[in-house]
mmCIF file with all atom_site columns, C-alpha atoms in Angstrom:
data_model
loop_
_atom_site.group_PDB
_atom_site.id
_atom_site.type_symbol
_atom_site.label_atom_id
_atom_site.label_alt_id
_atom_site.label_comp_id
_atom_site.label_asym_id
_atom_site.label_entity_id
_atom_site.label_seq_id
_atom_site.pdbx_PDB_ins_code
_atom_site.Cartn_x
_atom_site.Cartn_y
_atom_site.Cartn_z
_atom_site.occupancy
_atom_site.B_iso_or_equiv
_atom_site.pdbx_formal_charge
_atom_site.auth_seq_id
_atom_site.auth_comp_id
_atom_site.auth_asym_id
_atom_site.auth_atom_id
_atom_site.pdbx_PDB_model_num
ATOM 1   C CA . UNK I 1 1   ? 22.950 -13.840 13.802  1.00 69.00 ? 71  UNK I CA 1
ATOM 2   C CA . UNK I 1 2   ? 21.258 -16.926 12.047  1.00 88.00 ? 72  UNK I CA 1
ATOM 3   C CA . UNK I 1 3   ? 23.120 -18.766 9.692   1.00 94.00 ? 73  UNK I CA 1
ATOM 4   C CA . UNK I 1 4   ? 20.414 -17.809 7.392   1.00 95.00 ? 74  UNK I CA 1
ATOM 5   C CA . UNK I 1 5   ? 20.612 -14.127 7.361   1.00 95.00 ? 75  UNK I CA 1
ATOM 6   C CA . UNK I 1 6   ? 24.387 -14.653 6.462   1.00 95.00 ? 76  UNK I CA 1
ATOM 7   C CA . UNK I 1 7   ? 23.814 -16.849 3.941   1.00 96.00 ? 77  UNK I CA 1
ATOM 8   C CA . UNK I 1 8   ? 21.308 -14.121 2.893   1.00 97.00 ? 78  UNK I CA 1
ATOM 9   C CA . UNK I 1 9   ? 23.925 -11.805 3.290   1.00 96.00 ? 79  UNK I CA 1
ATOM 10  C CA . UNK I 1 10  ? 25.772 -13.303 0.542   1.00 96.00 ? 80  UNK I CA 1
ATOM 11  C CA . UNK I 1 11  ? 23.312 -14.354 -1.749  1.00 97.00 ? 81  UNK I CA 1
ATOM 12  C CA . UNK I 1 12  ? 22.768 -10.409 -2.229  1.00 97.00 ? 82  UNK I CA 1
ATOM 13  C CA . UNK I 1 13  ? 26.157 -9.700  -2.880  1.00 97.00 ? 83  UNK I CA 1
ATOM 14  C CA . UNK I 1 14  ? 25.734 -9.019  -6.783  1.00 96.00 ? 84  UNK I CA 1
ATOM 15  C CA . UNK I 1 15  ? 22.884 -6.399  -5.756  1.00 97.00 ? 85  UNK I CA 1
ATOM 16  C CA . UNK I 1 16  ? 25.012 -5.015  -3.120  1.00 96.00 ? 86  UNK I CA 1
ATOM 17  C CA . UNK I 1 17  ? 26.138 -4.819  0.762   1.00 96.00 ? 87  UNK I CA 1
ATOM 18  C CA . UNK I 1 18  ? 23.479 -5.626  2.556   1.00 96.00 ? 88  UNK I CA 1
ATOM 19  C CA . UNK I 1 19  ? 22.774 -5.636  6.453   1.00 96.00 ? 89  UNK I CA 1
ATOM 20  C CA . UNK I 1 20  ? 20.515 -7.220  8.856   1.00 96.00 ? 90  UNK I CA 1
ATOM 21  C CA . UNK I 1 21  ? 19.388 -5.782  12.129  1.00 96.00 ? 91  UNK I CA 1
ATOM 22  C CA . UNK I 1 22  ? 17.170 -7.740  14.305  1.00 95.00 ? 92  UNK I CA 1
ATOM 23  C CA . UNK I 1 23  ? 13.426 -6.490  14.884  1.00 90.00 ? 93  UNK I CA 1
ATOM 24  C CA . UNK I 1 24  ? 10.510 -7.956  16.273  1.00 80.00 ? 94  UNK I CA 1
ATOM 25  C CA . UNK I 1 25  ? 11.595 -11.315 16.219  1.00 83.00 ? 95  UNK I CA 1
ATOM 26  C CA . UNK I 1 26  ? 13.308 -11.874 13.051  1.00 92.00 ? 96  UNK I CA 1
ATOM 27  C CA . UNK I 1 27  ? 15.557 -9.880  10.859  1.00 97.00 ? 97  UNK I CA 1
ATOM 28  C CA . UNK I 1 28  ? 15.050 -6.289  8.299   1.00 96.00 ? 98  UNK I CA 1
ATOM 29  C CA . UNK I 1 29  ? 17.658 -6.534  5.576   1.00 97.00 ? 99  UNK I CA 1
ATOM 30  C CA . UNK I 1 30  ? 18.942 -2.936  4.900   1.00 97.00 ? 100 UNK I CA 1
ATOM 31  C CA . UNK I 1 31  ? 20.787 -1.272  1.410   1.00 97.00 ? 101 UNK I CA 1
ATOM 32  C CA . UNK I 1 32  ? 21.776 1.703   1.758   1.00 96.00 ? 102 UNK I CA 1
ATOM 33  C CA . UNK I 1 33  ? 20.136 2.418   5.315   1.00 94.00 ? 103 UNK I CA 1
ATOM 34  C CA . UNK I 1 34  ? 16.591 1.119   3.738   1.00 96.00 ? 104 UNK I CA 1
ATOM 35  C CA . UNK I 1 35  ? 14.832 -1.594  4.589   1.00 97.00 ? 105 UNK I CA 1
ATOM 36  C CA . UNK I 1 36  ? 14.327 -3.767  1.425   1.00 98.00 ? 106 UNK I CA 1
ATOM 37  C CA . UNK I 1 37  ? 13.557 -7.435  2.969   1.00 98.00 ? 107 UNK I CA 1
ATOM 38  C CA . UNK I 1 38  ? 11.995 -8.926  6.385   1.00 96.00 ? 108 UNK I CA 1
ATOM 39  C CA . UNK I 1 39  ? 12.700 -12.445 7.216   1.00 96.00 ? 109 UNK I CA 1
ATOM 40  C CA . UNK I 1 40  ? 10.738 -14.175 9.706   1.00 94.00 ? 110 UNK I CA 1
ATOM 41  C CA . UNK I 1 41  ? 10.775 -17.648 10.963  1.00 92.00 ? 111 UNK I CA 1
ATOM 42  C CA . UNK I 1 42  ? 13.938 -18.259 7.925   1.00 93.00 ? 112 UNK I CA 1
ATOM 43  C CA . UNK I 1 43  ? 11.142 -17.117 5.031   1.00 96.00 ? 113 UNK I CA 1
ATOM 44  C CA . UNK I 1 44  ? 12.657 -13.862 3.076   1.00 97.00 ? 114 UNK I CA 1
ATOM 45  C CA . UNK I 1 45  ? 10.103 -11.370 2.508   1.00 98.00 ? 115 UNK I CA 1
ATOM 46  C CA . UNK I 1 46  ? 10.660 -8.554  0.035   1.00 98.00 ? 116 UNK I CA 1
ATOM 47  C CA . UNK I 1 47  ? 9.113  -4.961  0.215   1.00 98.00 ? 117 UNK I CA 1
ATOM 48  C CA . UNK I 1 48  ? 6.195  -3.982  -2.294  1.00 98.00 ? 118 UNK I CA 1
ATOM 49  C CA . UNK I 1 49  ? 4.573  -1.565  -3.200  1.00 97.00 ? 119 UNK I CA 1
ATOM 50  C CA . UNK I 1 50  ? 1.288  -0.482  -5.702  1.00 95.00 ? 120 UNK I CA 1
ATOM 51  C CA . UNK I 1 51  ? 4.122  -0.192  -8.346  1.00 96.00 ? 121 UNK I CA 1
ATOM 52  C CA . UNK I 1 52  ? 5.526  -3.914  -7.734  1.00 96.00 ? 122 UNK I CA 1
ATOM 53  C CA . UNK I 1 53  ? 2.901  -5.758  -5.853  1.00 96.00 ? 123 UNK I CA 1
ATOM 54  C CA . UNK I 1 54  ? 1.328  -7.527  -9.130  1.00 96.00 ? 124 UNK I CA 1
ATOM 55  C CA . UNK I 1 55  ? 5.007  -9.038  -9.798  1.00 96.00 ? 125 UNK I CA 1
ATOM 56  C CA . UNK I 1 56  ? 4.525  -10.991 -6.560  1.00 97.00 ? 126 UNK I CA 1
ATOM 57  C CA . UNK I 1 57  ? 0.696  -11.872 -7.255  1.00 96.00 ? 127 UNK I CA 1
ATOM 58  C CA . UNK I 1 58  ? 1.470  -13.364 -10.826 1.00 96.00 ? 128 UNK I CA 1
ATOM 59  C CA . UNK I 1 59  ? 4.267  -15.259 -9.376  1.00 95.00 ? 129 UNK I CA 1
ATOM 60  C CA . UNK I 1 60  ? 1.836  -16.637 -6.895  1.00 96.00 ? 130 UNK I CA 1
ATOM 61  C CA . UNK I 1 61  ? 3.841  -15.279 -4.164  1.00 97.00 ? 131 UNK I CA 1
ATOM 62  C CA . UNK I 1 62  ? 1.986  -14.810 -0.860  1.00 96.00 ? 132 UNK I CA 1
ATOM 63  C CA . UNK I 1 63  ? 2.208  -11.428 1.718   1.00 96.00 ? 133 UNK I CA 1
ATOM 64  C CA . UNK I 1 64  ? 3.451  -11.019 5.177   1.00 95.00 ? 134 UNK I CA 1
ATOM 65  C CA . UNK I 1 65  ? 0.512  -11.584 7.522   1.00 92.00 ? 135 UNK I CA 1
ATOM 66  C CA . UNK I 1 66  ? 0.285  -11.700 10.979  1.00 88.00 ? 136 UNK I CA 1
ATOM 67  C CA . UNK I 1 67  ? -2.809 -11.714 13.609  1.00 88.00 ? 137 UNK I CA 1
ATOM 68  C CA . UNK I 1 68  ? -3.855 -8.520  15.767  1.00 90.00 ? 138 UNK I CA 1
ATOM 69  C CA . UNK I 1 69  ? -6.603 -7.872  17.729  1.00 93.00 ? 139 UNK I CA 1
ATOM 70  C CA . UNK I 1 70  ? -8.306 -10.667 15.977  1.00 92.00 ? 140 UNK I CA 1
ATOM 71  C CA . UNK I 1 71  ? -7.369 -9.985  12.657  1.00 93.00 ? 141 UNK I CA 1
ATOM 72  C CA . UNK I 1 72  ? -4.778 -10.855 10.348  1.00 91.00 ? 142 UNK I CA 1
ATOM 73  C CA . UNK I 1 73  ? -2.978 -7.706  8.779   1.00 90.00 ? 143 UNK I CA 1
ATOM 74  C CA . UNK I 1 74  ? -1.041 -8.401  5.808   1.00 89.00 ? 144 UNK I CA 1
ATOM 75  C CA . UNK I 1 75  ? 2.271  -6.378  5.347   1.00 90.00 ? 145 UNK I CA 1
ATOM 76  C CA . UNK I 1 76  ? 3.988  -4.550  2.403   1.00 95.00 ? 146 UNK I CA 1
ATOM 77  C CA . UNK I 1 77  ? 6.428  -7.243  2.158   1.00 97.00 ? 147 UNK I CA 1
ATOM 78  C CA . UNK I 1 78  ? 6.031  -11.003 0.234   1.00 98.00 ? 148 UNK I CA 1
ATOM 79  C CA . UNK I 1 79  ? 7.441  -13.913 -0.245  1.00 98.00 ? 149 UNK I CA 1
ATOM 80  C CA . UNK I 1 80  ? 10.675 -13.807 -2.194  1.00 98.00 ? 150 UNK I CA 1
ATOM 81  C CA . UNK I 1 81  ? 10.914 -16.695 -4.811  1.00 97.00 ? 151 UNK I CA 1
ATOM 82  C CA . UNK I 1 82  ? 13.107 -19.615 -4.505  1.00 95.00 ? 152 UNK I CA 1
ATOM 83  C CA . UNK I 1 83  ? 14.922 -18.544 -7.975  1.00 95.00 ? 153 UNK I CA 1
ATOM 84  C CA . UNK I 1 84  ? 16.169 -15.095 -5.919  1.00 95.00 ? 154 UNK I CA 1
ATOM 85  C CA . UNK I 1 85  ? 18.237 -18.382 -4.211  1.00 95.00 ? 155 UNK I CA 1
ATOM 86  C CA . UNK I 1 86  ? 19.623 -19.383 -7.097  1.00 95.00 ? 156 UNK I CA 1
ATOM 87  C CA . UNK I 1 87  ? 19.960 -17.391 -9.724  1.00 96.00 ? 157 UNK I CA 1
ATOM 88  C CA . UNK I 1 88  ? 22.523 -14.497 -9.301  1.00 96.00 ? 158 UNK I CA 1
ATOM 89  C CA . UNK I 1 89  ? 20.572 -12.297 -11.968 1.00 96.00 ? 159 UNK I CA 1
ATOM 90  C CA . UNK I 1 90  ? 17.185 -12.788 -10.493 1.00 96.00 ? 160 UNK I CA 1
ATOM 91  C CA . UNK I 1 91  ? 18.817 -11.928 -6.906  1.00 97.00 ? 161 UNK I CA 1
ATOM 92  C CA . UNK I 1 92  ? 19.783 -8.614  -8.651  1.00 97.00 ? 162 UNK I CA 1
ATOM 93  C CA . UNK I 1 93  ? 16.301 -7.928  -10.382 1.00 97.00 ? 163 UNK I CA 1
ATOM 94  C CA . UNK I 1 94  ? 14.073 -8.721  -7.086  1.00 98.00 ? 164 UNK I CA 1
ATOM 95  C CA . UNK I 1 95  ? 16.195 -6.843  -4.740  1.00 98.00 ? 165 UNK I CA 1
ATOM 96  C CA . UNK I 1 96  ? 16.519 -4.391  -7.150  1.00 97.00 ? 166 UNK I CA 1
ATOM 97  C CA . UNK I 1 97  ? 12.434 -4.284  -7.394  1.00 97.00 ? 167 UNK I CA 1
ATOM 98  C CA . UNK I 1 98  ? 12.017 -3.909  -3.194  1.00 98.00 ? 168 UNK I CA 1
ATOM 99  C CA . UNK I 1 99  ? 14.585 -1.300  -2.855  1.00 98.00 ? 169 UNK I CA 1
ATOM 100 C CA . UNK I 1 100 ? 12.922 0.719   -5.377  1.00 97.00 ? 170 UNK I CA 1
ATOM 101 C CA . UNK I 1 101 ? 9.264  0.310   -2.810  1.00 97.00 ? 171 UNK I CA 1
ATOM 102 C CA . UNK I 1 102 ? 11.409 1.366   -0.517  1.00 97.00 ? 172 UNK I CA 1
ATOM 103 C CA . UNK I 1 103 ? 12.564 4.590   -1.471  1.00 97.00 ? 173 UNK I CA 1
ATOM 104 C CA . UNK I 1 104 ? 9.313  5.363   -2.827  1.00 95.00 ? 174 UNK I CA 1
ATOM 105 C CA . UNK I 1 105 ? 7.895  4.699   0.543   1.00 93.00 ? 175 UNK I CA 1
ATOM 106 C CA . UNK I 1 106 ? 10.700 6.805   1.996   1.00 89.00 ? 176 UNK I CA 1
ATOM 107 C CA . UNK I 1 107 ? 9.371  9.466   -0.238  1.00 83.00 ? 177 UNK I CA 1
ATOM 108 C CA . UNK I 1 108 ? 5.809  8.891   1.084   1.00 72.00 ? 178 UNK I CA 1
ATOM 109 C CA . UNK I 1 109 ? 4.299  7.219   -1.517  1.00 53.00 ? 179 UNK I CA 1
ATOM 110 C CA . UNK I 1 110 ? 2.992  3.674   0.004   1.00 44.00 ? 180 UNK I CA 1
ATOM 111 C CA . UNK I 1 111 ? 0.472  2.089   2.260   1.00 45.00 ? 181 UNK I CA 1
ATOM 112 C CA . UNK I 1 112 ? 1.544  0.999   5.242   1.00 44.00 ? 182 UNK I CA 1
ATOM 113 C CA . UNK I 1 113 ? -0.332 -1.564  6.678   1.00 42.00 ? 183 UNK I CA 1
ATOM 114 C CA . UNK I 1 114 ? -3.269 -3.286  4.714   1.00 41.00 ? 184 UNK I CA 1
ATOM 115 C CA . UNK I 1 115 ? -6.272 -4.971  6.862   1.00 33.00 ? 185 UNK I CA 1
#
């Protein structure tokens, strides 16, 4: 495991235990057996949703993309901001944010994959 994902690891600590499993070359950061984060190439992506989505956009916060078949296909997941890093209390409130896309995508209510 990178030294990122456990630093990661503990930055989350005041949202609670988190753990990373490796996936398509990077990491999924799991709560409670739900996917919450991605990180890829040591950037921190959090899950979003129609609910939480404009959070990220007015915080200038870009998606996960990645090119197939000639196309780039942006992901449910953004970039985290750098205050998550820092600030104990805004760890809590974003993580807090994509677990909550993630159960309501558990419960069927999300995109996928946007193209």
């Amino acid at each position: 495991m990178s030294e990122y994902i456990e630093y990661l690891q503990e930055v989350f600590e005041p949202f609670g235990p988190v753990r990373a499993r490796r996936m398509f070359g990077g990491y999924g950061l799991y709560h409670d057996g739900l996917m919450f984060a991605l990180v890829v190439d040591d950037v921190l992506y959090l899950k979003a949703d129609h609910h939480s989505r404009g959070a990220f956009e007015q915080a200038g916060l870009p998606p996960f993309e990645y090119p197939r078949d000639g196309q780039l296909v942006k992901m449910s997941y953004y970039q985290a901001p750098e205050e998550l890093l820092e600030d104990p209390d805004q760890t809590v409130v974003w993580a807090r944010r994509a677990f909550e896309a993630a159960l309501r995508a558990r419960s069927g209510n999300r995109p996928r994959v946007q193209t």
